[in-house]
Amino acid sequence: MPKRADLSDTFCPVGRSAEILGDRAVLLILRDLFFGRRRFEAIAANTGLGPQLVSARLKLLVHEGVVERHAYQDRPLRHEYRLTAKGKDLFDVLYAMRNWAERWAYAPGETEGGPAMRYIHRACGADVGTSVVCPGCGEALHYGDLKGEPSAPLQAEQAARSGG
Amino acid sequence: MPKRADLSDTFCPVGRSAEILGDRAVLLILRDLFFGRRRFEAIAANTGLGPQLVSARLKLLVHEGVVERHAYQDRPLRHEYRLTAKGKDLFDVLYAMRNWAERWAYAPGETEGGPAMRYIHRACGADVGTSVVCPGCGEALHYGDLKGEPSAPLQAEQAARSGG
DNA sequence: TCTTGTCACTATGTTTATCATAGCTACAAT
DNA sequence: ATTGTAGCTATGATAAACATAGTGACAAGA
């Protein structure tokens, strides 16, 4: 990040969130972590970000208590990154971003009729569309309640990123 | 923004949102617009951002259809900035950011017991806390449904920014 | 008329972050 | 001994952010 005024001590809650979330790389890394990607190389490949940026942002997120670094094997020593409870609670933000984009960011027919990413409420099986409350059973939707299903174009894109 | 890979054509909805929202200045400007600040100088003063940054980001937001530039007087010609329908629909994202910060970003007692920014559901008068659904009447909360009341420390901070 | 003030910006130069590319370290497998 | 994998770090060019200053159009008061 460039030199900038520090707003981490503002009393505005949006300002405090913006200190962490107001960064493209952070948002893309969080998206991948929510998607289940935990390994450094997988995140770097899928986001298209350079390794120094991924490294710097993961360090920042660990420092902020949003992510934790965890050794998943000893020889050779390898680490993966996991969302903490504080990190998992960011789901609502990413989900709101997804909802907005599904409504506004695609040309007609670009995603072949349906959403780019479909979400199903695990508890009742309903397609939640782009709402914060399940249209089937009325429950508020949070981390863990939903099962995501990428559309065909999105699946193809992700496959191309990890393969090439 | 620095030189970066273009992700505006990704199929991932979070990626598309991140192209616009993954920027500290954009988030702060949107916050001020939601707060009712529509004039250039008011936004620049309250966010603490330099005028070129504010100018560049407002141009971007107008280009993206999130904000519209509107002349509010002729002599001298003066413009203000307003959220479009597409912009107002970003409320859910900013509200989710606020909710997260209220839960995780303050030291105990820092905001004197209550939230930094209290929200009241206009329809039923209930304090919504940090939920996406009104705890009083069960309705989903969106733009226009809520009345914000800044806490004393937040009010003092905003007064200092506009005054000094 | 001359000065002061307001609003919405634009211009300039320094500092700092990002990107692309390459390389490194530790180990496993062949 | 070579190749491969994972998780990074180093380097140099480019581009964006910051602080500071200045501009243009007008209004209001001395």
mmCIF file of C-alpha atoms (C1' of nucleotides) in Angstrom:
data_model
loop_
_atom_site.group_PDB
_atom_site.id
_atom_site.type_symbol
_atom_site.label_atom_id
_atom_site.label_comp_id
_atom_site.label_asym_id
_atom_site.label_seq_id
_atom_site.Cartn_x
_atom_site.Cartn_y
_atom_site.Cartn_z
ATOM 1 C CA MET A 1 0.000 0.000 0.000
ATOM 2 C CA PRO A 2 1.166 3.508 -0.652
ATOM 3 C CA LYS A 3 1.858 6.014 2.054
ATOM 4 C CA ARG A 4 -1.474 6.879 3.545
ATOM 5 C CA ALA A 5 -3.212 8.403 6.499
ATOM 6 C CA ASP A 6 -3.736 5.924 9.301
ATOM 7 C CA LEU A 7 -7.380 5.315 10.072
ATOM 8 C CA SER A 8 -7.074 2.328 12.373
ATOM 9 C CA ASP A 9 -7.897 4.541 15.343
ATOM 10 C CA THR A 10 -10.998 6.118 13.829
ATOM 11 C CA PHE A 11 -14.221 5.534 15.701
ATOM 12 C CA CYS A 12 -16.078 4.810 12.477
ATOM 13 C CA PRO A 13 -16.646 1.069 12.099
ATOM 14 C CA VAL A 14 -16.627 1.228 8.296
ATOM 15 C CA GLY A 15 -13.319 3.073 8.483
ATOM 16 C CA ARG A 16 -11.816 0.348 10.651
ATOM 17 C CA SER A 17 -13.012 -2.376 8.308
ATOM 18 C CA ALA A 18 -11.763 -0.412 5.320
ATOM 19 C CA GLU A 19 -8.250 -0.416 6.768
ATOM 20 C CA ILE A 20 -8.146 -4.167 6.191
ATOM 21 C CA LEU A 21 -10.739 -4.788 3.488
ATOM 22 C CA GLY A 22 -10.036 -1.744 1.338
ATOM 23 C CA ASP A 23 -7.469 -3.683 -0.641
ATOM 24 C CA ARG A 24 -7.996 -5.731 -3.749
ATOM 25 C CA ALA A 25 -5.441 -8.397 -2.839
ATOM 26 C CA VAL A 26 -6.907 -8.914 0.633
ATOM 27 C CA LEU A 27 -10.386 -9.430 -0.777
ATOM 28 C CA LEU A 28 -9.195 -11.923 -3.381
ATOM 29 C CA ILE A 29 -7.194 -13.879 -0.807
ATOM 30 C CA LEU A 30 -10.147 -13.979 1.583
ATOM 31 C CA ARG A 31 -12.389 -15.163 -1.238
ATOM 32 C CA ASP A 32 -10.018 -18.044 -1.926
ATOM 33 C CA LEU A 33 -9.779 -18.946 1.753
ATOM 34 C CA PHE A 34 -13.571 -19.075 1.976
ATOM 35 C CA PHE A 35 -13.560 -21.188 -1.151
ATOM 36 C CA GLY A 36 -11.384 -23.737 0.631
ATOM 37 C CA ARG A 37 -7.965 -22.885 -0.814
ATOM 38 C CA ARG A 38 -5.492 -22.952 2.046
ATOM 39 C CA ARG A 39 -2.101 -23.363 0.417
ATOM 40 C CA PHE A 40 0.106 -20.466 -0.597
ATOM 41 C CA GLU A 41 0.671 -21.604 -4.163
ATOM 42 C CA ALA A 42 -3.000 -22.364 -4.743
ATOM 43 C CA ILE A 43 -3.968 -18.882 -3.603
ATOM 44 C CA ALA A 44 -1.244 -17.207 -5.647
ATOM 45 C CA ALA A 45 -2.219 -19.172 -8.771
ATOM 46 C CA ASN A 46 -5.955 -18.591 -8.503
ATOM 47 C CA THR A 47 -5.817 -14.935 -7.569
ATOM 48 C CA GLY A 48 -3.140 -14.151 -10.154
ATOM 49 C CA LEU A 49 -1.294 -12.097 -7.543
ATOM 50 C CA GLY A 50 2.488 -12.195 -7.259
ATOM 51 C CA PRO A 51 4.033 -14.221 -4.421
ATOM 52 C CA GLN A 52 5.346 -11.152 -2.569
ATOM 53 C CA LEU A 53 1.895 -9.626 -2.506
ATOM 54 C CA VAL A 54 0.321 -12.867 -1.289
ATOM 55 C CA SER A 55 3.054 -13.204 1.316
ATOM 56 C CA ALA A 56 2.679 -9.623 2.529
ATOM 57 C CA ARG A 57 -1.107 -9.788 2.744
ATOM 58 C CA LEU A 58 -1.185 -13.149 4.493
ATOM 59 C CA LYS A 59 1.243 -11.742 7.083
ATOM 60 C CA LEU A 60 -1.060 -8.764 7.523
ATOM 61 C CA LEU A 61 -4.118 -10.973 7.915
ATOM 62 C CA VAL A 62 -2.326 -13.166 10.455
ATOM 63 C CA HIS A 63 -1.283 -10.030 12.331
ATOM 64 C CA GLU A 64 -4.904 -8.835 12.329
ATOM 65 C CA GLY A 65 -6.116 -12.154 13.702
ATOM 66 C CA VAL A 66 -8.189 -12.935 10.624
ATOM 67 C CA VAL A 67 -6.041 -15.828 9.422
ATOM 68 C CA GLU A 68 -3.819 -18.333 11.190
ATOM 69 C CA ARG A 69 -0.726 -20.046 9.855
ATOM 70 C CA HIS A 70 -0.754 -23.764 10.512
ATOM 71 C CA ALA A 71 1.871 -26.437 9.813
ATOM 72 C CA TYR A 72 0.209 -29.340 8.042
ATOM 73 C CA GLN A 73 3.357 -31.479 7.721
ATOM 74 C CA ASP A 74 6.833 -31.614 9.276
ATOM 75 C CA ARG A 75 9.168 -32.985 6.628
ATOM 76 C CA PRO A 76 9.424 -30.931 4.674
ATOM 77 C CA LEU A 77 7.888 -28.244 6.844
ATOM 78 C CA ARG A 78 4.830 -26.850 5.110
ATOM 79 C CA HIS A 79 2.293 -24.308 6.209
ATOM 80 C CA GLU A 80 -1.258 -23.566 5.240
ATOM 81 C CA TYR A 81 -3.541 -20.664 6.058
ATOM 82 C CA ARG A 82 -6.905 -20.896 7.745
ATOM 83 C CA LEU A 83 -9.572 -18.402 8.648
ATOM 84 C CA THR A 84 -9.987 -17.779 12.368
ATOM 85 C CA ALA A 85 -13.398 -17.137 13.938
ATOM 86 C CA LYS A 86 -12.796 -13.430 13.299
ATOM 87 C CA GLY A 87 -12.008 -14.271 9.693
ATOM 88 C CA LYS A 88 -14.987 -16.550 9.194
ATOM 89 C CA ASP A 89 -17.182 -13.738 10.433
ATOM 90 C CA LEU A 90 -16.120 -11.749 7.370
ATOM 91 C CA PHE A 91 -18.303 -14.064 5.315
ATOM 92 C CA ASP A 92 -21.205 -11.624 5.475
ATOM 93 C CA VAL A 93 -19.074 -8.946 3.813
ATOM 94 C CA LEU A 94 -17.902 -11.186 0.975
ATOM 95 C CA TYR A 95 -21.400 -12.555 0.563
ATOM 96 C CA ALA A 96 -22.831 -9.036 0.299
ATOM 97 C CA MET A 97 -20.215 -8.262 -2.346
ATOM 98 C CA ARG A 98 -21.213 -11.382 -4.258
ATOM 99 C CA ASN A 99 -24.891 -10.468 -4.033
ATOM 100 C CA TRP A 100 -24.265 -6.983 -5.358
ATOM 101 C CA ALA A 101 -22.163 -8.223 -8.264
ATOM 102 C CA GLU A 102 -24.732 -10.850 -9.240
ATOM 103 C CA ARG A 103 -27.330 -8.099 -9.427
ATOM 104 C CA TRP A 104 -25.285 -5.380 -11.128
ATOM 105 C CA ALA A 105 -21.950 -6.516 -12.537
ATOM 106 C CA TYR A 106 -22.876 -8.875 -15.354
ATOM 107 C CA ALA A 107 -24.125 -8.187 -18.851
ATOM 108 C CA PRO A 108 -27.446 -9.869 -19.694
ATOM 109 C CA GLY A 109 -26.868 -13.512 -20.558
ATOM 110 C CA GLU A 110 -23.195 -13.377 -19.573
ATOM 111 C CA THR A 111 -23.603 -16.128 -17.014
ATOM 112 C CA GLU A 112 -26.087 -18.115 -19.086
ATOM 113 C CA GLY A 113 -29.218 -17.166 -17.217
ATOM 114 C CA GLY A 114 -28.324 -18.139 -13.684
ATOM 115 C CA PRO A 115 -25.978 -16.561 -11.135
ATOM 116 C CA ALA A 116 -22.196 -16.821 -11.593
ATOM 117 C CA MET A 117 -22.119 -18.593 -8.237
ATOM 118 C CA ARG A 118 -25.207 -20.358 -6.962
ATOM 119 C CA TYR A 119 -25.758 -20.771 -3.221
ATOM 120 C CA ILE A 120 -27.925 -23.425 -1.600
ATOM 121 C CA HIS A 121 -29.108 -23.233 2.007
ATOM 122 C CA ARG A 122 -27.842 -26.456 3.597
ATOM 123 C CA ALA A 123 -30.590 -26.513 6.213
ATOM 124 C CA CYS A 124 -33.529 -26.491 3.819
ATOM 125 C CA GLY A 125 -32.085 -27.012 0.348
ATOM 126 C CA ALA A 126 -33.461 -23.770 -1.094
ATOM 127 C CA ASP A 127 -31.603 -21.701 -3.673
ATOM 128 C CA VAL A 128 -31.023 -18.471 -1.756
ATOM 129 C CA GLY A 129 -30.688 -16.255 -4.825
ATOM 130 C CA THR A 130 -29.071 -12.992 -3.733
ATOM 131 C CA SER A 131 -30.747 -12.505 -0.377
ATOM 132 C CA VAL A 132 -29.369 -12.289 3.136
ATOM 133 C CA VAL A 133 -32.334 -14.279 4.425
ATOM 134 C CA CYS A 134 -33.248 -17.713 3.074
ATOM 135 C CA PRO A 135 -36.313 -17.328 0.809
ATOM 136 C CA GLY A 136 -37.295 -20.908 1.683
ATOM 137 C CA CYS A 137 -37.224 -20.940 5.466
ATOM 138 C CA GLY A 138 -36.605 -17.299 6.439
ATOM 139 C CA GLU A 139 -33.402 -17.871 8.373
ATOM 140 C CA ALA A 140 -30.520 -15.368 8.307
ATOM 141 C CA LEU A 141 -27.592 -16.685 6.277
ATOM 142 C CA HIS A 142 -24.043 -16.796 7.617
ATOM 143 C CA TYR A 143 -20.787 -18.686 7.291
ATOM 144 C CA GLY A 144 -21.305 -22.424 6.989
ATOM 145 C CA ASP A 145 -25.000 -22.210 6.169
ATOM 146 C CA LEU A 146 -24.444 -22.166 2.430
ATOM 147 C CA LYS A 147 -23.107 -24.499 -0.212
ATOM 148 C CA GLY A 148 -21.640 -22.736 -3.242
ATOM 149 C CA GLU A 149 -21.868 -24.077 -6.771
ATOM 150 C CA PRO A 150 -19.855 -22.202 -9.394
ATOM 151 C CA SER A 151 -21.485 -21.802 -12.792
ATOM 152 C CA ALA A 152 -19.917 -23.509 -15.815
ATOM 153 C CA PRO A 153 -18.018 -20.388 -16.970
ATOM 154 C CA LEU A 154 -16.623 -19.790 -13.487
ATOM 155 C CA GLN A 155 -15.550 -23.427 -13.139
ATOM 156 C CA ALA A 156 -13.790 -23.251 -16.482
ATOM 157 C CA GLU A 157 -11.973 -20.085 -15.455
ATOM 158 C CA GLN A 158 -10.766 -21.568 -12.177
ATOM 159 C CA ALA A 159 -9.600 -24.742 -13.915
ATOM 160 C CA ALA A 160 -7.627 -22.636 -16.387
ATOM 161 C CA ARG A 161 -5.938 -20.725 -13.554
ATOM 162 C CA SER A 162 -4.828 -23.785 -11.631
ATOM 163 C CA GLY A 163 -3.889 -25.742 -14.740
ATOM 164 C CA GLY A 164 -1.925 -23.085 -16.632
ATOM 165 C CA MET B 1 -4.059 2.283 -8.022
ATOM 166 C CA PRO B 2 -0.812 0.723 -9.072
ATOM 167 C CA LYS B 3 -0.313 -1.321 -12.174
ATOM 168 C CA ARG B 4 -2.286 -4.497 -11.690
ATOM 169 C CA ALA B 5 -3.877 -7.437 -13.398
ATOM 170 C CA ASP B 6 -7.333 -6.640 -14.694
ATOM 171 C CA LEU B 7 -10.034 -8.730 -13.106
ATOM 172 C CA SER B 8 -13.092 -6.907 -14.381
ATOM 173 C CA ASP B 9 -13.783 -9.753 -16.778
ATOM 174 C CA THR B 10 -13.529 -12.536 -14.233
ATOM 175 C CA PHE B 11 -16.616 -14.648 -13.757
ATOM 176 C CA CYS B 12 -16.213 -14.540 -9.988
ATOM 177 C CA PRO B 13 -18.710 -12.109 -8.476
ATOM 178 C CA VAL B 14 -16.462 -11.294 -5.524
ATOM 179 C CA GLY B 15 -13.674 -10.542 -7.979
ATOM 180 C CA ARG B 16 -15.872 -8.124 -9.885
ATOM 181 C CA SER B 17 -16.930 -6.344 -6.697
ATOM 182 C CA ALA B 18 -13.331 -6.254 -5.511
ATOM 183 C CA GLU B 19 -12.337 -4.328 -8.649
ATOM 184 C CA ILE B 20 -14.374 -1.407 -7.344
ATOM 185 C CA LEU B 21 -14.587 -1.974 -3.587
ATOM 186 C CA GLY B 22 -11.043 -3.212 -3.035
ATOM 187 C CA ASP B 23 -9.861 0.327 -2.457
ATOM 188 C CA ARG B 24 -9.690 2.226 0.788
ATOM 189 C CA ALA B 25 -10.599 5.583 -0.749
ATOM 190 C CA VAL B 26 -13.647 4.180 -2.528
ATOM 191 C CA LEU B 27 -14.976 2.653 0.679
ATOM 192 C CA LEU B 28 -14.497 5.851 2.659
ATOM 193 C CA ILE B 29 -16.187 7.942 -0.033
ATOM 194 C CA LEU B 30 -19.121 5.535 -0.212
ATOM 195 C CA ARG B 31 -19.442 5.634 3.557
ATOM 196 C CA ASP B 32 -19.684 9.422 3.453
ATOM 197 C CA LEU B 33 -22.227 9.339 0.633
ATOM 198 C CA PHE B 34 -24.384 6.927 2.637
ATOM 199 C CA PHE B 35 -23.973 9.234 5.590
ATOM 200 C CA GLY B 36 -25.491 12.056 3.556
ATOM 201 C CA ARG B 37 -22.379 13.979 2.585
ATOM 202 C CA ARG B 38 -22.760 14.950 -1.060
ATOM 203 C CA ARG B 39 -20.338 17.811 -1.591
ATOM 204 C CA PHE B 40 -16.761 17.368 -2.739
ATOM 205 C CA GLU B 41 -15.206 19.409 0.025
ATOM 206 C CA ALA B 42 -17.264 17.735 2.739
ATOM 207 C CA ILE B 43 -16.147 14.316 1.538
ATOM 208 C CA ALA B 44 -12.512 15.354 1.211
ATOM 209 C CA ALA B 45 -12.519 16.911 4.687
ATOM 210 C CA ASN B 46 -14.223 14.021 6.456
ATOM 211 C CA THR B 47 -12.305 11.207 4.766
ATOM 212 C CA GLY B 48 -8.977 13.011 5.092
ATOM 213 C CA LEU B 49 -8.190 12.073 1.488
ATOM 214 C CA GLY B 50 -6.460 14.524 -0.846
ATOM 215 C CA PRO B 51 -8.569 16.284 -3.478
ATOM 216 C CA GLN B 52 -6.961 14.439 -6.415
ATOM 217 C CA LEU B 53 -7.795 11.096 -4.865
ATOM 218 C CA VAL B 54 -11.365 12.150 -4.160
ATOM 219 C CA SER B 55 -11.654 13.532 -7.681
ATOM 220 C CA ALA B 56 -10.237 10.386 -9.294
ATOM 221 C CA ARG B 57 -12.423 8.032 -7.255
ATOM 222 C CA LEU B 58 -15.605 10.009 -7.805
ATOM 223 C CA LYS B 59 -14.901 9.923 -11.535
ATOM 224 C CA LEU B 60 -14.430 6.169 -11.310
ATOM 225 C CA LEU B 61 -17.651 5.727 -9.354
ATOM 226 C CA VAL B 62 -19.569 7.858 -11.840
ATOM 227 C CA HIS B 63 -18.086 5.787 -14.660
ATOM 228 C CA GLU B 64 -19.177 2.597 -12.904
ATOM 229 C CA GLY B 65 -22.719 3.908 -12.512
ATOM 230 C CA VAL B 66 -22.560 3.869 -8.726
ATOM 231 C CA VAL B 67 -22.628 7.643 -8.294
ATOM 232 C CA GLU B 68 -24.087 10.492 -10.341
ATOM 233 C CA ARG B 69 -22.826 14.041 -10.614
ATOM 234 C CA HIS B 70 -25.578 16.582 -10.229
ATOM 235 C CA ALA B 71 -25.510 20.396 -10.518
ATOM 236 C CA TYR B 72 -27.226 21.847 -7.453
ATOM 237 C CA GLN B 73 -26.773 25.517 -8.454
ATOM 238 C CA ASP B 74 -25.941 27.512 -11.589
ATOM 239 C CA ARG B 75 -24.088 30.623 -10.466
ATOM 240 C CA PRO B 76 -21.533 29.757 -9.588
ATOM 241 C CA LEU B 77 -21.847 26.298 -11.095
ATOM 242 C CA ARG B 78 -21.575 23.732 -8.343
ATOM 243 C CA HIS B 79 -21.910 19.976 -8.392
ATOM 244 C CA GLU B 80 -22.741 17.366 -5.821
ATOM 245 C CA TYR B 81 -22.534 13.598 -5.879
ATOM 246 C CA ARG B 82 -25.377 11.185 -5.249
ATOM 247 C CA LEU B 83 -25.666 7.428 -5.064
ATOM 248 C CA THR B 84 -27.582 5.818 -7.912
ATOM 249 C CA ALA B 85 -29.812 2.775 -7.374
ATOM 250 C CA LYS B 86 -26.772 0.622 -8.116
ATOM 251 C CA GLY B 87 -24.862 2.610 -5.525
ATOM 252 C CA LYS B 88 -27.579 2.462 -2.887
ATOM 253 C CA ASP B 89 -27.608 -1.296 -3.300
ATOM 254 C CA LEU B 90 -24.040 -1.322 -1.954
ATOM 255 C CA PHE B 91 -25.504 -0.547 1.452
ATOM 256 C CA ASP B 92 -25.511 -4.230 2.383
ATOM 257 C CA VAL B 93 -21.747 -4.401 1.845
ATOM 258 C CA LEU B 94 -20.977 -1.346 3.956
ATOM 259 C CA TYR B 95 -23.436 -2.501 6.598
ATOM 260 C CA ALA B 96 -21.745 -5.919 6.764
ATOM 261 C CA MET B 97 -18.408 -4.150 7.191
ATOM 262 C CA ARG B 98 -19.856 -2.074 10.010
ATOM 263 C CA ASN B 99 -21.291 -5.168 11.692
ATOM 264 C CA TRP B 100 -17.973 -6.961 11.547
ATOM 265 C CA ALA B 101 -16.043 -4.011 12.947
ATOM 266 C CA GLU B 102 -18.504 -3.530 15.794
ATOM 267 C CA ARG B 103 -17.972 -7.162 16.756
ATOM 268 C CA TRP B 104 -14.189 -7.400 16.303
ATOM 269 C CA ALA B 105 -12.424 -4.098 15.799
ATOM 270 C CA TYR B 106 -12.822 -2.297 19.107
ATOM 271 C CA ALA B 107 -11.048 -2.767 22.424
ATOM 272 C CA PRO B 108 -13.379 -3.473 25.359
ATOM 273 C CA GLY B 109 -14.918 -0.254 26.586
ATOM 274 C CA GLU B 110 -13.495 1.776 23.710
ATOM 275 C CA THR B 111 -16.937 2.891 22.578
ATOM 276 C CA GLU B 112 -18.318 3.234 26.095
ATOM 277 C CA GLY B 113 -20.381 0.090 26.170
ATOM 278 C CA GLY B 114 -22.546 0.511 23.092
ATOM 279 C CA PRO B 115 -21.763 0.257 19.388
ATOM 280 C CA ALA B 116 -19.735 2.987 17.664
ATOM 281 C CA MET B 117 -22.726 3.524 15.417
ATOM 282 C CA ARG B 118 -26.197 2.506 16.574
ATOM 283 C CA TYR B 119 -28.843 1.561 14.034
ATOM 284 C CA ILE B 120 -32.575 1.691 14.596
ATOM 285 C CA HIS B 121 -35.102 -0.087 12.369
ATOM 286 C CA ARG B 122 -37.426 2.685 11.169
ATOM 287 C CA ALA B 123 -40.360 0.324 10.675
ATOM 288 C CA CYS B 124 -40.522 -1.028 14.217
ATOM 289 C CA GLY B 125 -38.137 1.126 16.257
ATOM 290 C CA ALA B 126 -35.956 -1.756 17.403
ATOM 291 C CA ASP B 127 -32.201 -1.441 17.892
ATOM 292 C CA VAL B 128 -30.894 -3.876 15.285
ATOM 293 C CA GLY B 129 -27.556 -4.505 16.983
ATOM 294 C CA THR B 130 -25.238 -6.103 14.444
ATOM 295 C CA SER B 131 -27.682 -8.340 12.610
ATOM 296 C CA VAL B 132 -28.803 -8.450 8.989
ATOM 297 C CA VAL B 133 -32.345 -9.221 10.119
ATOM 298 C CA CYS B 134 -34.255 -7.018 12.536
ATOM 299 C CA PRO B 135 -34.306 -8.733 15.949
ATOM 300 C CA GLY B 136 -37.623 -6.990 16.688
ATOM 301 C CA CYS B 137 -39.736 -7.829 13.649
ATOM 302 C CA GLY B 138 -37.623 -10.292 11.655
ATOM 303 C CA GLU B 139 -37.424 -8.261 8.466
ATOM 304 C CA ALA B 140 -34.311 -8.204 6.304
ATOM 305 C CA LEU B 141 -32.503 -4.870 6.571
ATOM 306 C CA HIS B 142 -31.507 -2.831 3.540
ATOM 307 C CA TYR B 143 -30.868 0.735 2.409
ATOM 308 C CA GLY B 144 -33.365 3.174 3.839
ATOM 309 C CA ASP B 145 -34.665 0.834 6.523
ATOM 310 C CA LEU B 146 -32.244 2.061 9.143
ATOM 311 C CA LYS B 147 -31.579 5.252 11.053
ATOM 312 C CA GLY B 148 -27.977 5.651 12.188
ATOM 313 C CA GLU B 149 -26.965 7.314 15.427
ATOM 314 C CA PRO B 150 -23.231 7.887 15.917
ATOM 315 C CA SER B 151 -21.897 7.370 19.430
ATOM 316 C CA ALA B 152 -20.470 10.328 21.320
ATOM 317 C CA PRO B 153 -16.822 9.572 20.417
ATOM 318 C CA LEU B 154 -17.709 9.191 16.738
ATOM 319 C CA GLN B 155 -19.681 12.449 16.733
ATOM 320 C CA ALA B 156 -16.760 14.266 18.328
ATOM 321 C CA GLU B 157 -14.374 12.871 15.732
ATOM 322 C CA GLN B 158 -16.557 13.959 12.831
ATOM 323 C CA ALA B 159 -17.003 17.431 14.285
ATOM 324 C CA ALA B 160 -13.224 17.761 14.601
ATOM 325 C CA ARG B 161 -12.741 16.770 10.955
ATOM 326 C CA SER B 162 -15.209 19.252 9.545
ATOM 327 C CA GLY B 163 -14.204 22.019 11.929
ATOM 328 C CA GLY B 164 -10.426 21.764 11.724
ATOM 329 C "C1'" DT C 1 -12.883 48.466 -6.808
ATOM 330 C "C1'" DC C 2 -10.259 45.748 -3.951
ATOM 331 C "C1'" DT C 3 -9.927 42.201 -0.889
ATOM 332 C "C1'" DT C 4 -11.435 38.108 1.174
ATOM 333 C "C1'" DG C 5 -13.862 33.798 0.971
ATOM 334 C "C1'" DT C 6 -16.048 29.499 -0.991
ATOM 335 C "C1'" DC C 7 -16.267 25.461 -3.785
ATOM 336 C "C1'" DA C 8 -14.582 22.232 -6.881
ATOM 337 C "C1'" DC C 9 -11.216 20.945 -8.496
ATOM 338 C "C1'" DT C 10 -5.953 20.554 -11.225
ATOM 339 C "C1'" DA C 11 -0.622 20.568 -11.170
ATOM 340 C "C1'" DT C 12 3.897 19.203 -9.399
ATOM 341 C "C1'" DG C 13 7.340 16.486 -7.297
ATOM 342 C "C1'" DT C 14 8.595 13.018 -3.781
ATOM 343 C "C1'" DT C 15 7.588 8.764 -1.517
ATOM 344 C "C1'" DT C 16 5.981 4.236 -1.666
ATOM 345 C "C1'" DA C 17 3.598 0.173 -3.406
ATOM 346 C "C1'" DT C 18 2.913 -3.147 -7.152
ATOM 347 C "C1'" DC C 19 4.322 -6.007 -10.957
ATOM 348 C "C1'" DA C 20 7.153 -9.185 -13.660
ATOM 349 C "C1'" DT C 21 10.826 -11.998 -13.469
ATOM 350 C "C1'" DA C 22 14.115 -14.541 -11.303
ATOM 351 C "C1'" DG C 23 16.140 -17.035 -7.611
ATOM 352 C "C1'" DC C 24 16.425 -19.484 -3.107
ATOM 353 C "C1'" DT C 25 15.865 -23.219 0.525
ATOM 354 C "C1'" DA C 26 14.547 -27.579 2.174
ATOM 355 C "C1'" DC C 27 13.247 -31.729 1.194
ATOM 356 C "C1'" DA C 28 11.235 -36.050 -1.693
ATOM 357 C "C1'" DA C 29 11.281 -38.958 -5.373
ATOM 358 C "C1'" DT C 30 13.613 -41.084 -9.263
ATOM 359 C "C1'" DA D 1 22.872 -36.473 -9.355
ATOM 360 C "C1'" DT D 2 18.808 -34.632 -11.318
ATOM 361 C "C1'" DT D 3 14.206 -33.202 -11.292
ATOM 362 C "C1'" DG D 4 10.179 -31.620 -8.903
ATOM 363 C "C1'" DT D 5 7.380 -29.291 -5.239
ATOM 364 C "C1'" DA D 6 6.062 -25.842 -1.836
ATOM 365 C "C1'" DG D 7 6.745 -21.592 0.132
ATOM 366 C "C1'" DC D 8 8.592 -18.124 -0.079
ATOM 367 C "C1'" DT D 9 12.569 -13.663 -0.915
ATOM 368 C "C1'" DA D 10 15.267 -10.317 -4.079
ATOM 369 C "C1'" DT D 11 15.612 -6.961 -7.720
ATOM 370 C "C1'" DG D 12 14.491 -3.261 -10.733
ATOM 371 C "C1'" DA D 13 10.944 -0.779 -13.537
ATOM 372 C "C1'" DT D 14 6.492 1.321 -13.411
ATOM 373 C "C1'" DA D 15 2.696 3.513 -11.485
ATOM 374 C "C1'" DA D 16 -0.068 5.286 -7.792
ATOM 375 C "C1'" DA D 17 -0.604 8.020 -3.344
ATOM 376 C "C1'" DC D 18 0.698 11.881 -0.550
ATOM 377 C "C1'" DA D 19 1.674 16.809 0.707
ATOM 378 C "C1'" DT D 20 1.585 21.134 -0.878
ATOM 379 C "C1'" DA D 21 0.386 24.636 -3.823
ATOM 380 C "C1'" DG D 22 -2.346 26.836 -7.238
ATOM 381 C "C1'" DT D 23 -6.454 27.790 -10.518
ATOM 382 C "C1'" DG D 24 -11.124 29.578 -12.072
ATOM 383 C "C1'" DA D 25 -15.578 31.229 -11.329
ATOM 384 C "C1'" DC D 26 -18.199 33.608 -8.700
ATOM 385 C "C1'" DA D 27 -20.248 36.189 -4.158
ATOM 386 C "C1'" DA D 28 -20.140 39.264 -0.428
ATOM 387 C "C1'" DG D 29 -18.314 42.908 2.250
ATOM 388 C "C1'" DA D 30 -15.075 47.270 2.921
#
